[in-house]
CSV table of C-alpha atoms in Angstrom, one decimal:
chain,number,residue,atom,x,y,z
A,1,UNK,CA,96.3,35.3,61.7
A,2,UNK,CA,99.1,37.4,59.8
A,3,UNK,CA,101.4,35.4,57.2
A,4,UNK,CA,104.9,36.5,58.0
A,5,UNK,CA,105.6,35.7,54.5
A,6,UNK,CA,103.7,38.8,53.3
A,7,UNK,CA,105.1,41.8,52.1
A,8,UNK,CA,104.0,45.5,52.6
A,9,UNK,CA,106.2,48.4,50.5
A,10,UNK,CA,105.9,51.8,51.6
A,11,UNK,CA,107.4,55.3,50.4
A,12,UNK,CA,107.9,57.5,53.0
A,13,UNK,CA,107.6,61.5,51.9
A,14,UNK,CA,107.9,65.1,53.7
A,15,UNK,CA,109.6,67.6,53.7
A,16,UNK,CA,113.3,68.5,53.9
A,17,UNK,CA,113.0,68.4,58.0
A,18,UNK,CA,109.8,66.8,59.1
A,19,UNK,CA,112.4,64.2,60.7
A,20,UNK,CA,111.7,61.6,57.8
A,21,UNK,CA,114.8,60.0,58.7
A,22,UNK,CA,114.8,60.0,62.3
A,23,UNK,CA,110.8,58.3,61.9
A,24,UNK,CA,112.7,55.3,59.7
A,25,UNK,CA,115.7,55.5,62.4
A,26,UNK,CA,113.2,54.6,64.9
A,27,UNK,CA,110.6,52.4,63.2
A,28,UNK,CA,113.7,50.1,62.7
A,29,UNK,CA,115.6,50.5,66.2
A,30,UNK,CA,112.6,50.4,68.4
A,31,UNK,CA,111.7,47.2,66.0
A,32,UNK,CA,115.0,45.8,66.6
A,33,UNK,CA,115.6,45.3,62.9
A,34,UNK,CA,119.4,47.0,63.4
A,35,UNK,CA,122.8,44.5,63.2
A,36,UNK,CA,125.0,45.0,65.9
A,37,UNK,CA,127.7,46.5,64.2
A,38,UNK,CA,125.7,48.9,62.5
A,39,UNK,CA,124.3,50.0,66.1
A,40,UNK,CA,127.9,49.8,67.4
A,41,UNK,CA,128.7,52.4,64.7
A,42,UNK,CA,125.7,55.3,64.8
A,43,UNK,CA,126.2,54.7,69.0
A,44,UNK,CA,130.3,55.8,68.3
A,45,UNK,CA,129.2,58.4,66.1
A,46,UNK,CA,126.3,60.2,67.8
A,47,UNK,CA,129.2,60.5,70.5
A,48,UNK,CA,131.3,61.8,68.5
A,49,UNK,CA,129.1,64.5,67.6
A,50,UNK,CA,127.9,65.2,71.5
A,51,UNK,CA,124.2,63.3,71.3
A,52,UNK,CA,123.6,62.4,74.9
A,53,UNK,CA,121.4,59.2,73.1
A,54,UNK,CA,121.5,57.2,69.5
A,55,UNK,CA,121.4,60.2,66.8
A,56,UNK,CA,118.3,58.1,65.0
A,57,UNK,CA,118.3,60.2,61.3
A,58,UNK,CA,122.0,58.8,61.2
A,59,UNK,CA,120.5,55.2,60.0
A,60,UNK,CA,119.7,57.0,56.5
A,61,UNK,CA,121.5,60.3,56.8
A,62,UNK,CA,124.7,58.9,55.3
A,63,UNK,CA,122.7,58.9,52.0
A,64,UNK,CA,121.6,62.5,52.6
A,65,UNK,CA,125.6,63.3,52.4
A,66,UNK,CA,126.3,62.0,49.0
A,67,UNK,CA,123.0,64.0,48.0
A,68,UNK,CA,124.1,67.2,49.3
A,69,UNK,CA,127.8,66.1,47.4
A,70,UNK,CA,125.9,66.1,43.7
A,71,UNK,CA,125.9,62.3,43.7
A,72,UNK,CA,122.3,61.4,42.5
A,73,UNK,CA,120.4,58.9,44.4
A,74,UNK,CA,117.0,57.4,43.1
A,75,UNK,CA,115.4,55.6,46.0
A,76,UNK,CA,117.0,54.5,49.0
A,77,UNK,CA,115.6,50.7,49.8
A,78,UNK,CA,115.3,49.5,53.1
A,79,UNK,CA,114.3,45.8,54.6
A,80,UNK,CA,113.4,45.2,57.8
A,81,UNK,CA,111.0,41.7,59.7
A,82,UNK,CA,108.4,42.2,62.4
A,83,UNK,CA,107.3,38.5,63.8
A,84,UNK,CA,104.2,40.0,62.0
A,85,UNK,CA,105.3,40.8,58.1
A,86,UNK,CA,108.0,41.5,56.0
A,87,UNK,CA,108.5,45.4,55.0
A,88,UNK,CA,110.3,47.6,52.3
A,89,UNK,CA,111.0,51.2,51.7
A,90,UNK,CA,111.2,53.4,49.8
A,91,UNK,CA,112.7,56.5,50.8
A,92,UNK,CA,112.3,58.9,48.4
A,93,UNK,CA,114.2,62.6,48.8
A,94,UNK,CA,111.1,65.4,49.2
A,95,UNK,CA,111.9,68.2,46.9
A,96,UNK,CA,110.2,69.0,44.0
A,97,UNK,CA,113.4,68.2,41.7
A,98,UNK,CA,113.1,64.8,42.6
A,99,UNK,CA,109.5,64.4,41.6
A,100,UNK,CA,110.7,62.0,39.4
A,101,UNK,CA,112.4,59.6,42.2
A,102,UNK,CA,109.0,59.9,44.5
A,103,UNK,CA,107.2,58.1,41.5
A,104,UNK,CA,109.9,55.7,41.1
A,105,UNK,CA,109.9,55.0,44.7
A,106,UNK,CA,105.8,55.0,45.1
A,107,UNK,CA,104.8,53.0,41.7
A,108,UNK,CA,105.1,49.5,43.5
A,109,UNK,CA,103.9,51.0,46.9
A,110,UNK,CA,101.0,49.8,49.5
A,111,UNK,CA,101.3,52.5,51.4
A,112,UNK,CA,102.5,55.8,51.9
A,113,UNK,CA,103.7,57.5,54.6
A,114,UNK,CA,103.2,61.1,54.5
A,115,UNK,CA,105.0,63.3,57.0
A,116,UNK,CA,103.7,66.5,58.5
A,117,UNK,CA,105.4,68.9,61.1
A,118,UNK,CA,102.9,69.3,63.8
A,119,UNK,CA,103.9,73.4,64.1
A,120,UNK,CA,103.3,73.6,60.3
A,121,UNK,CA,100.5,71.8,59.3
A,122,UNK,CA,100.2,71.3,55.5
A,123,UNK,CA,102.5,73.1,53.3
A,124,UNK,CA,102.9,72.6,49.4
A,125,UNK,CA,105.2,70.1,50.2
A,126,UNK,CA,102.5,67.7,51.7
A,127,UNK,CA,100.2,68.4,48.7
A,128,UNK,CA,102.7,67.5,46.4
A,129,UNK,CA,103.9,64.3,47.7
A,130,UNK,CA,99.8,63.4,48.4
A,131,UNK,CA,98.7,64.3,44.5
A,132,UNK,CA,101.8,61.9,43.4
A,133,UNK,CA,100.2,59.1,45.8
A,134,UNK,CA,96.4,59.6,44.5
A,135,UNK,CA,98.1,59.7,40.7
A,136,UNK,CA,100.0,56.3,41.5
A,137,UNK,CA,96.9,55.0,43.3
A,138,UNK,CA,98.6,53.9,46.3
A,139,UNK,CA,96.1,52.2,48.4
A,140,UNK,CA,96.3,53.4,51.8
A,141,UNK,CA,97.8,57.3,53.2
A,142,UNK,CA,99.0,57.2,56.2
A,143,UNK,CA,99.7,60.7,57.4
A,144,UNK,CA,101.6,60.9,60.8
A,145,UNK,CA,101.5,64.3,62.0
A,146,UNK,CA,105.0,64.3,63.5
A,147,UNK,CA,107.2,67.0,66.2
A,148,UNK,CA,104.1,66.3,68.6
A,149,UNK,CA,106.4,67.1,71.5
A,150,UNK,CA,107.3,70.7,70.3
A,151,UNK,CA,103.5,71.6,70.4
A,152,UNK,CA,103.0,70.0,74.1
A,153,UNK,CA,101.3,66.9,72.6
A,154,UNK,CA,98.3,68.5,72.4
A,155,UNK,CA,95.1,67.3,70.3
A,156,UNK,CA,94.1,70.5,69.5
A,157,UNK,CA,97.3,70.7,67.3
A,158,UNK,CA,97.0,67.6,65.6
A,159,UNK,CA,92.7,68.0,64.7
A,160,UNK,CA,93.9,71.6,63.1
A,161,UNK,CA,96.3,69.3,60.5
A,162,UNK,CA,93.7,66.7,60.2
A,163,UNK,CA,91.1,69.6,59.1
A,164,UNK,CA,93.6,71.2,56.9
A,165,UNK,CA,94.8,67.4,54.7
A,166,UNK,CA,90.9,66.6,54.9
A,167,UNK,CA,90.0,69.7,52.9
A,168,UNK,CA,92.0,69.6,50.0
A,169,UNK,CA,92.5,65.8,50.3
A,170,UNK,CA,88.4,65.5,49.5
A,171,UNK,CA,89.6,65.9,45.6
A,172,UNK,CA,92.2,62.7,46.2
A,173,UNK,CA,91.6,59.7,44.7
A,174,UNK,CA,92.3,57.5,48.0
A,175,UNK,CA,89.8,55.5,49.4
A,176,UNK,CA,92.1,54.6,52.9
A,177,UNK,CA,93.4,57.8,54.9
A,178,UNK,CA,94.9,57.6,58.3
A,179,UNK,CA,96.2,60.1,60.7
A,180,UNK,CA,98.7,59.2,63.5
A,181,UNK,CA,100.1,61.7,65.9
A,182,UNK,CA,103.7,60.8,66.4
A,183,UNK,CA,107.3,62.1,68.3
A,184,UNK,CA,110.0,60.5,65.8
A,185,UNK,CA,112.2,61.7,68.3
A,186,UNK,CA,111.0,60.4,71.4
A,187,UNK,CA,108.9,56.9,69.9
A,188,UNK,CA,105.9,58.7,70.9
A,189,UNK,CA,103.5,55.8,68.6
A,190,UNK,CA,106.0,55.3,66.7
A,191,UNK,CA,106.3,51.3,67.5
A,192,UNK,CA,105.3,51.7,71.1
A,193,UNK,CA,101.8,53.4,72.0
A,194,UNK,CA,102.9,57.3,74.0
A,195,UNK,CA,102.1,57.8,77.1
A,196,UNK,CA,101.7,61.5,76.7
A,197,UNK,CA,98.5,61.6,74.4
A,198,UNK,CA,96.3,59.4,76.1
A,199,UNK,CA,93.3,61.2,74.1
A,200,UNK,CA,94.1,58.8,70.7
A,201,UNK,CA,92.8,55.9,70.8
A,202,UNK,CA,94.1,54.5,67.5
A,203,UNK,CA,97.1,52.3,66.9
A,204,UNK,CA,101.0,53.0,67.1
A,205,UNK,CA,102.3,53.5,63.9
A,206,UNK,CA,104.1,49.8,62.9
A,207,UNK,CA,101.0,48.1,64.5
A,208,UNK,CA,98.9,49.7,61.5
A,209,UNK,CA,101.7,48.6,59.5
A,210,UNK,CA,101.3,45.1,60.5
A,211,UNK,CA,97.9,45.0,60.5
A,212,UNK,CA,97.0,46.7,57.4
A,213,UNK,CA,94.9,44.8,54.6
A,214,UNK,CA,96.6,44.6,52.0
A,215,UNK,CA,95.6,41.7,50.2
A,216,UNK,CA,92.6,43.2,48.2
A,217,UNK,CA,95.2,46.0,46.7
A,218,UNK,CA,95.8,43.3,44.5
A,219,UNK,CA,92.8,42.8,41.5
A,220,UNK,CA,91.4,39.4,41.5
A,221,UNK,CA,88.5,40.1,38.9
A,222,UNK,CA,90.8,40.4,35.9
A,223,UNK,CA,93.1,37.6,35.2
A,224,UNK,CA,95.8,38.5,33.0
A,225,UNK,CA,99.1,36.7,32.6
A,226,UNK,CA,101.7,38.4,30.4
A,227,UNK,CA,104.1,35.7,28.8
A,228,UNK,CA,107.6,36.2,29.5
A,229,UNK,CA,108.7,33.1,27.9
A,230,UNK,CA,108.4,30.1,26.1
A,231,UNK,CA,109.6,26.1,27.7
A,232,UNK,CA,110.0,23.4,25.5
A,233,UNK,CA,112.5,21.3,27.1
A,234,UNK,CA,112.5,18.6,24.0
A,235,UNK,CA,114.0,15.9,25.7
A,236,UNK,CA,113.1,12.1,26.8
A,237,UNK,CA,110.7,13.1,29.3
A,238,UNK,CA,109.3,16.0,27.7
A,239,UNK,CA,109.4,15.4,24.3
A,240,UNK,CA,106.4,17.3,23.6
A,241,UNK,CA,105.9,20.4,26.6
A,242,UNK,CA,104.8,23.5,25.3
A,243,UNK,CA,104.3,25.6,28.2
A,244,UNK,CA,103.9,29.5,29.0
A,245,UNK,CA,106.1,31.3,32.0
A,246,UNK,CA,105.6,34.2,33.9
A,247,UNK,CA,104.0,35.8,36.4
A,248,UNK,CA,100.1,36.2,37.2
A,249,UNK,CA,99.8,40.4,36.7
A,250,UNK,CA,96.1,39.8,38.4
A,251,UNK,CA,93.0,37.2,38.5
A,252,UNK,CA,92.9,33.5,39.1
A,253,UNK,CA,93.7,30.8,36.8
A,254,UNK,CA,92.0,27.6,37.1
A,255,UNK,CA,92.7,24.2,35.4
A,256,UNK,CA,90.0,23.9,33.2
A,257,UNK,CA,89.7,27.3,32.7
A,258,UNK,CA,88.6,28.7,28.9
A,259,UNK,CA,91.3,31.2,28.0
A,260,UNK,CA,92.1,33.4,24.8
A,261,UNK,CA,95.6,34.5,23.5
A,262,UNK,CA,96.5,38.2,22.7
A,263,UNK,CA,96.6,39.5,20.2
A,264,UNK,CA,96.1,36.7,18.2
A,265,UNK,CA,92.4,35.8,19.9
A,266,UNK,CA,93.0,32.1,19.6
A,267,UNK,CA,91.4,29.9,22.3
A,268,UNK,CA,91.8,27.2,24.3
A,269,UNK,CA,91.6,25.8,27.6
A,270,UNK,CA,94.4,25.3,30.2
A,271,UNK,CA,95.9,21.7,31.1
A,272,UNK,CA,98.3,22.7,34.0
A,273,UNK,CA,99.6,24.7,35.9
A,274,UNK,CA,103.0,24.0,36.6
A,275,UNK,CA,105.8,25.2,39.0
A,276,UNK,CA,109.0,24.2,40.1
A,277,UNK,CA,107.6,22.5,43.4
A,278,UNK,CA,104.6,20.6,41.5
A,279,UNK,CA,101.4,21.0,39.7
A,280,UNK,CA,98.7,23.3,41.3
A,281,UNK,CA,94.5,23.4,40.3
A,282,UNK,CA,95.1,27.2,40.5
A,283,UNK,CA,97.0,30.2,40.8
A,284,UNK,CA,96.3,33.7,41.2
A,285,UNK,CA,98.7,37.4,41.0
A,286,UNK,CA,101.7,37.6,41.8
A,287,UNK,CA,102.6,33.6,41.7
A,288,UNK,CA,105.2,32.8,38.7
A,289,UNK,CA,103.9,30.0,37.0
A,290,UNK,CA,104.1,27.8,33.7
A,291,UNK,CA,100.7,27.2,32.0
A,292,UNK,CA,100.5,24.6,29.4
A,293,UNK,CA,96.9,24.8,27.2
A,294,UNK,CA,94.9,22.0,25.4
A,295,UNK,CA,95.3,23.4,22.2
A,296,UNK,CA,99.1,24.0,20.2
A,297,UNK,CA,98.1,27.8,19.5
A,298,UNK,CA,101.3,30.2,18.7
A,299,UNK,CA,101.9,32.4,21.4
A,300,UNK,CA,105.5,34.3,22.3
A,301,UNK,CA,107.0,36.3,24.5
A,302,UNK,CA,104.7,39.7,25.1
A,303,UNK,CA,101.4,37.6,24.4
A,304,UNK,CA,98.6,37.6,27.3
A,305,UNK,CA,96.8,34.8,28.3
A,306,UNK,CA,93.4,35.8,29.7
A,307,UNK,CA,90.0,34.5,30.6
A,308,UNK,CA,87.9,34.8,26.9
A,309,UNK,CA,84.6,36.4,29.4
A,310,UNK,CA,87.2,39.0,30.3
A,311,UNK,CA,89.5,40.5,28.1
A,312,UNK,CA,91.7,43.7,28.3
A,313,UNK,CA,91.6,46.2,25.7
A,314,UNK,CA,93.6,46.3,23.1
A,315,UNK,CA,94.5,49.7,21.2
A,316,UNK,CA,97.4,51.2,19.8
A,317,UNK,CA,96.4,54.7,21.0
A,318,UNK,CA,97.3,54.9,24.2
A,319,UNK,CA,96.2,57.5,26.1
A,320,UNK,CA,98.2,58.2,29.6
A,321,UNK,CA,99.2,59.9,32.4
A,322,UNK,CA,102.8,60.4,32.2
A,323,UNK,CA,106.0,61.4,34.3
A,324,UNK,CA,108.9,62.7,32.4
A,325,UNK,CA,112.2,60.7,34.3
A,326,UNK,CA,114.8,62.0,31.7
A,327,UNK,CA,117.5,65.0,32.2
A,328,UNK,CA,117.1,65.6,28.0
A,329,UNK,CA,113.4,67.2,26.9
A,330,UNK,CA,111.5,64.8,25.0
A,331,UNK,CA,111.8,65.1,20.9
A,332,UNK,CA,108.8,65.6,19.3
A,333,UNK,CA,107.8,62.9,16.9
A,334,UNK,CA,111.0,60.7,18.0
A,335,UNK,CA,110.6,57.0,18.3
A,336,UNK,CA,110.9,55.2,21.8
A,337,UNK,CA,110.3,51.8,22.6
A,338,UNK,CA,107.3,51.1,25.0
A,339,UNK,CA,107.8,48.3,27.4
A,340,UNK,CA,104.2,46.8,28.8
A,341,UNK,CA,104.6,43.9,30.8
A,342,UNK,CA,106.4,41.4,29.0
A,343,UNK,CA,105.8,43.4,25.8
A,344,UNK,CA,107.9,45.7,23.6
A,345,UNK,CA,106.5,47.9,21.0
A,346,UNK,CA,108.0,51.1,19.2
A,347,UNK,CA,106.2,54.5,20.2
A,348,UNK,CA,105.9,58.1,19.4
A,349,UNK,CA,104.1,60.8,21.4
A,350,UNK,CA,101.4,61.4,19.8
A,351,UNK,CA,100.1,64.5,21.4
A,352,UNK,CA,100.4,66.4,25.1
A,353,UNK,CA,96.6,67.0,25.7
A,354,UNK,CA,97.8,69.1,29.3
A,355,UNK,CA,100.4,69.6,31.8
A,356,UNK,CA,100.1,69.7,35.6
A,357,UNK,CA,101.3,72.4,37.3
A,358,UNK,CA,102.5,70.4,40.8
A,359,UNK,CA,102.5,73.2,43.0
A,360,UNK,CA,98.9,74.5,42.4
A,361,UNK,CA,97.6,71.5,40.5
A,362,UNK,CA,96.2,73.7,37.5
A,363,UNK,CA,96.1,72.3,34.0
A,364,UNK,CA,98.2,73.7,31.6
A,365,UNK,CA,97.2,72.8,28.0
A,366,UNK,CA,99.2,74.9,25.4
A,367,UNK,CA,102.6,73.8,26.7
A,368,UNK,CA,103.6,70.9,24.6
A,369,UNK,CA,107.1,70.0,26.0
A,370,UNK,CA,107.9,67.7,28.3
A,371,UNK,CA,110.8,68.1,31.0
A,372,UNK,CA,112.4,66.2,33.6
A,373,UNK,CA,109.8,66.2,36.6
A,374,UNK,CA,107.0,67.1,34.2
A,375,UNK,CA,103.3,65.2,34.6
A,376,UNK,CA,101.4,65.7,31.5
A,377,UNK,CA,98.4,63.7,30.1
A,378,UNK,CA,99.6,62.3,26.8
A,379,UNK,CA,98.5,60.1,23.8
A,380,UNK,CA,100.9,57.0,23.3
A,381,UNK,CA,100.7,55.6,19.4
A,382,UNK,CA,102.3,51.8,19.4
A,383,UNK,CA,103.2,50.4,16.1
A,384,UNK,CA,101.2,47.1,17.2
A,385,UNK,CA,98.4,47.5,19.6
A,386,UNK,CA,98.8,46.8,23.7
A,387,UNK,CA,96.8,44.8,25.8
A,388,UNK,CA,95.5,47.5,28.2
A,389,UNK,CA,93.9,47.9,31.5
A,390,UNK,CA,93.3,51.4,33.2
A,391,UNK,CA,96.0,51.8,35.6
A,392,UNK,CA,93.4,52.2,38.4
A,393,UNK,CA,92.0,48.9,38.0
A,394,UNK,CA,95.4,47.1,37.0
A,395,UNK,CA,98.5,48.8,38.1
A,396,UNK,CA,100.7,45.9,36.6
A,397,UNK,CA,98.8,46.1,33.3
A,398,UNK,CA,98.2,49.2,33.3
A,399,UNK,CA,101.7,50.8,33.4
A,400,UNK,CA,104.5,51.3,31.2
A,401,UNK,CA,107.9,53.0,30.7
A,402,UNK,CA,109.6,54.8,27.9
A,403,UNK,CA,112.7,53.8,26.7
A,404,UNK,CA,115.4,55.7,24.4
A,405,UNK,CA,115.7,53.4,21.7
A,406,UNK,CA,119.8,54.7,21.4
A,407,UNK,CA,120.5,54.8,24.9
A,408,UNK,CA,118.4,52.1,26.7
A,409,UNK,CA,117.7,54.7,29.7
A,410,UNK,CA,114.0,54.8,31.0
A,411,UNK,CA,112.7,58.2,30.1
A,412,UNK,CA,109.3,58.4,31.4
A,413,UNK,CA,106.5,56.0,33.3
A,414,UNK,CA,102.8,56.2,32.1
A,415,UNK,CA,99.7,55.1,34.0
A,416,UNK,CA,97.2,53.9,31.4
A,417,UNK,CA,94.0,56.2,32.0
């Protein structure tokens, strides 16, 4: 049985017109996730503009306007509820400028959706958005080979596009691929199974949305809980609580449980677990908790409480994959801050070891700068050392962003290799 309470976030990515916004028009009309008034609207309009039916890419086009107007726009959110699951995304605009918004969009991700045009097959485009998902170690592709009714729904056009992702997918890190072969237009397995390809067998596209397994994306092995804070109340009932809040970044937390603080390596073991409705024997990612410990050890704000038979690794060289967000080139030697969970350090670049050329996926390793869009393996050096996990066992602990210390603007993200 399916918790309704559970969330999946997906990024949707293709190219300019693979009909990515007509596929999110109809995921949430045929879902019924539309308000009235909304529906009254894109009806009146879609007249206006001659559609003999509901012009579906209007549900998201009205962002695509103030794009093509100069106004930037990071990632377009969208929520919609199945009886099933609750669902986010991401839409994130396909050219290769906004590389930089597609790893915004994709860092928190389950899923991606990847969209191909069934006359096409896979262009750079597709390769581009599919490296950024293996780099952010989304979980699960799904790759829905869309415009099936411009090629007669035929299966012989849809194995072609499977062959072609399949060959140069092979070098992917992503353990979960899917291929669906959808009409956008037309809700050809979209939400509803089509009529007109009887040879798949597999699931409509929001049933494999609903159904999808998502709760081992999450790591259970490593428990790691980043302090964001510091209660001690101090009055008549709680003269003497000293507890620990945040949120459980991965792993299980027991009562009882012998723990160590970071990066202080003093240990103890932990007396509750407290949250606003109660006191729980455990709690596990991504539940916000309090934890109070046996022991009065100092710990602050950027500390990590984890299990002393497990412990991350903590080093001041940081080495990383990193995505330049920033409109300004990165200053060689300057100071940033780095924010890693709960924790703030001052950083310099210590070195570009390679670029990655997006469009062939060649390493370039005697170009040192760093420009907006840019995906470079880099050395990170921290003033006091991090508590690090590698980003693909730990994508909580093992991300971070850049900050301009003058500023405040978030100039790049890092995965933690």
């Amino acid at each position: 049985m399916l918790d309704n309470s559970q969330l999946l976030r997906f990024t949707t990515a293709g190219s300019v017109d693979d009909g990515k916004s007509t596929l999110i028009g109809r995921l949430l009309y045929d879902s019924k996730s539309i308000f009235e008034d909304q529906l009254q609207s894109i009806e009146n309009t879609s007249k206006k503009k001659g559609h003999d039916g509901v012009d579906l890419a209007l549900f998201t086009d009205g962002l695509r306007d103030e794009r093509e107007q100069g106004i930037t726009i990071d990632v377009a959110y969208r929520y919609f509820t199945t009886p099933k699951r609750k669902f986010i995304i991401a839409d994130t605009p396909g050219h290769i400028q906004y590389t930089r918004n597609m790893v915004t969009g994709a860092s928190t991700a389950n899923a991606a959706i990847i969209l191909v045009d069934a006359r096409h097959g896979v262009i750079e485009q597709t390769k581009r958005h599919s490296f950024i998902a293996s780099l952010l170690q989304i979980p699960h592709i799904i790759v829905c080979i869309n415009k099936m009714d411009l090629v007669d729904y035929s299966e012989d056009a849809y194995s072609k596009v499977i062959n072609e992702f399949e060959e140069f997918s092979s070098k992917l890190l992503v353990q979960d691929i899917r291929f669906i072969p959808i009409s956008a237009l037309n809700g050809d397995n979209v939400v509803n199974r089509s009529k007109n390809m009887d040879w798949y067998q597999g699931a409509p596209l929001l049933h494999t949305l609903e159904t999808m397994h998502i709760s081992s994306d999450i790591n259970k092995v490593d428990a790691r809980f980043p302090v964001q804070t510091v209660i001690r109340p101090q009055n008549e009932t709680h003269r003497d609580y000293r507890g620990y809040a945040g949120r459980v970044a991965s792993g299980i937390f027991r009562v009882g449980d012998e723990v160590t603080a970071m990066p202080s390596g003093f240990t103890s073991k932990i007396k509750n677990i407290d949250t606003f409705d109660g006191e729980l024997k455990e709690a596990f990612a991504p539940m916000s908790i309090t934890i109070t410990l046996e022991d009065d050890i100092d710990i602050s704000r950027g500390n990590m409480i984890v299990r002393s038979n497990n412990k991350p690794k903590a080093s001041q060289d940081v080495e990383m994959m990193l995505c330049w967000l920033h409109n300004e080139p990165a200053k060689p030697r300057a100071k940033y801050l780095i924010k890693h969970t709960s924790n703030e350090e001052k950083a310099i670049i210590k070195d570009v070891i390679y670029k990655i050329n997006i469009e062939t996926f060649n390493l370039i390793e005697n170009d040192k700068s760093l420009n907006m869009n840019d995906i470079c393996k880099v050395i990170i050096r921290t003033t006091k050392p991090l508590m690090i996990d590698s980003y693909r066992e730990n994508r909580t602990t093992g991300s971070v962003i850049l900050v301009d210390e003058t500023t405040n603007e978030t100039v790049a993200a890092g995965m933690i290799v």
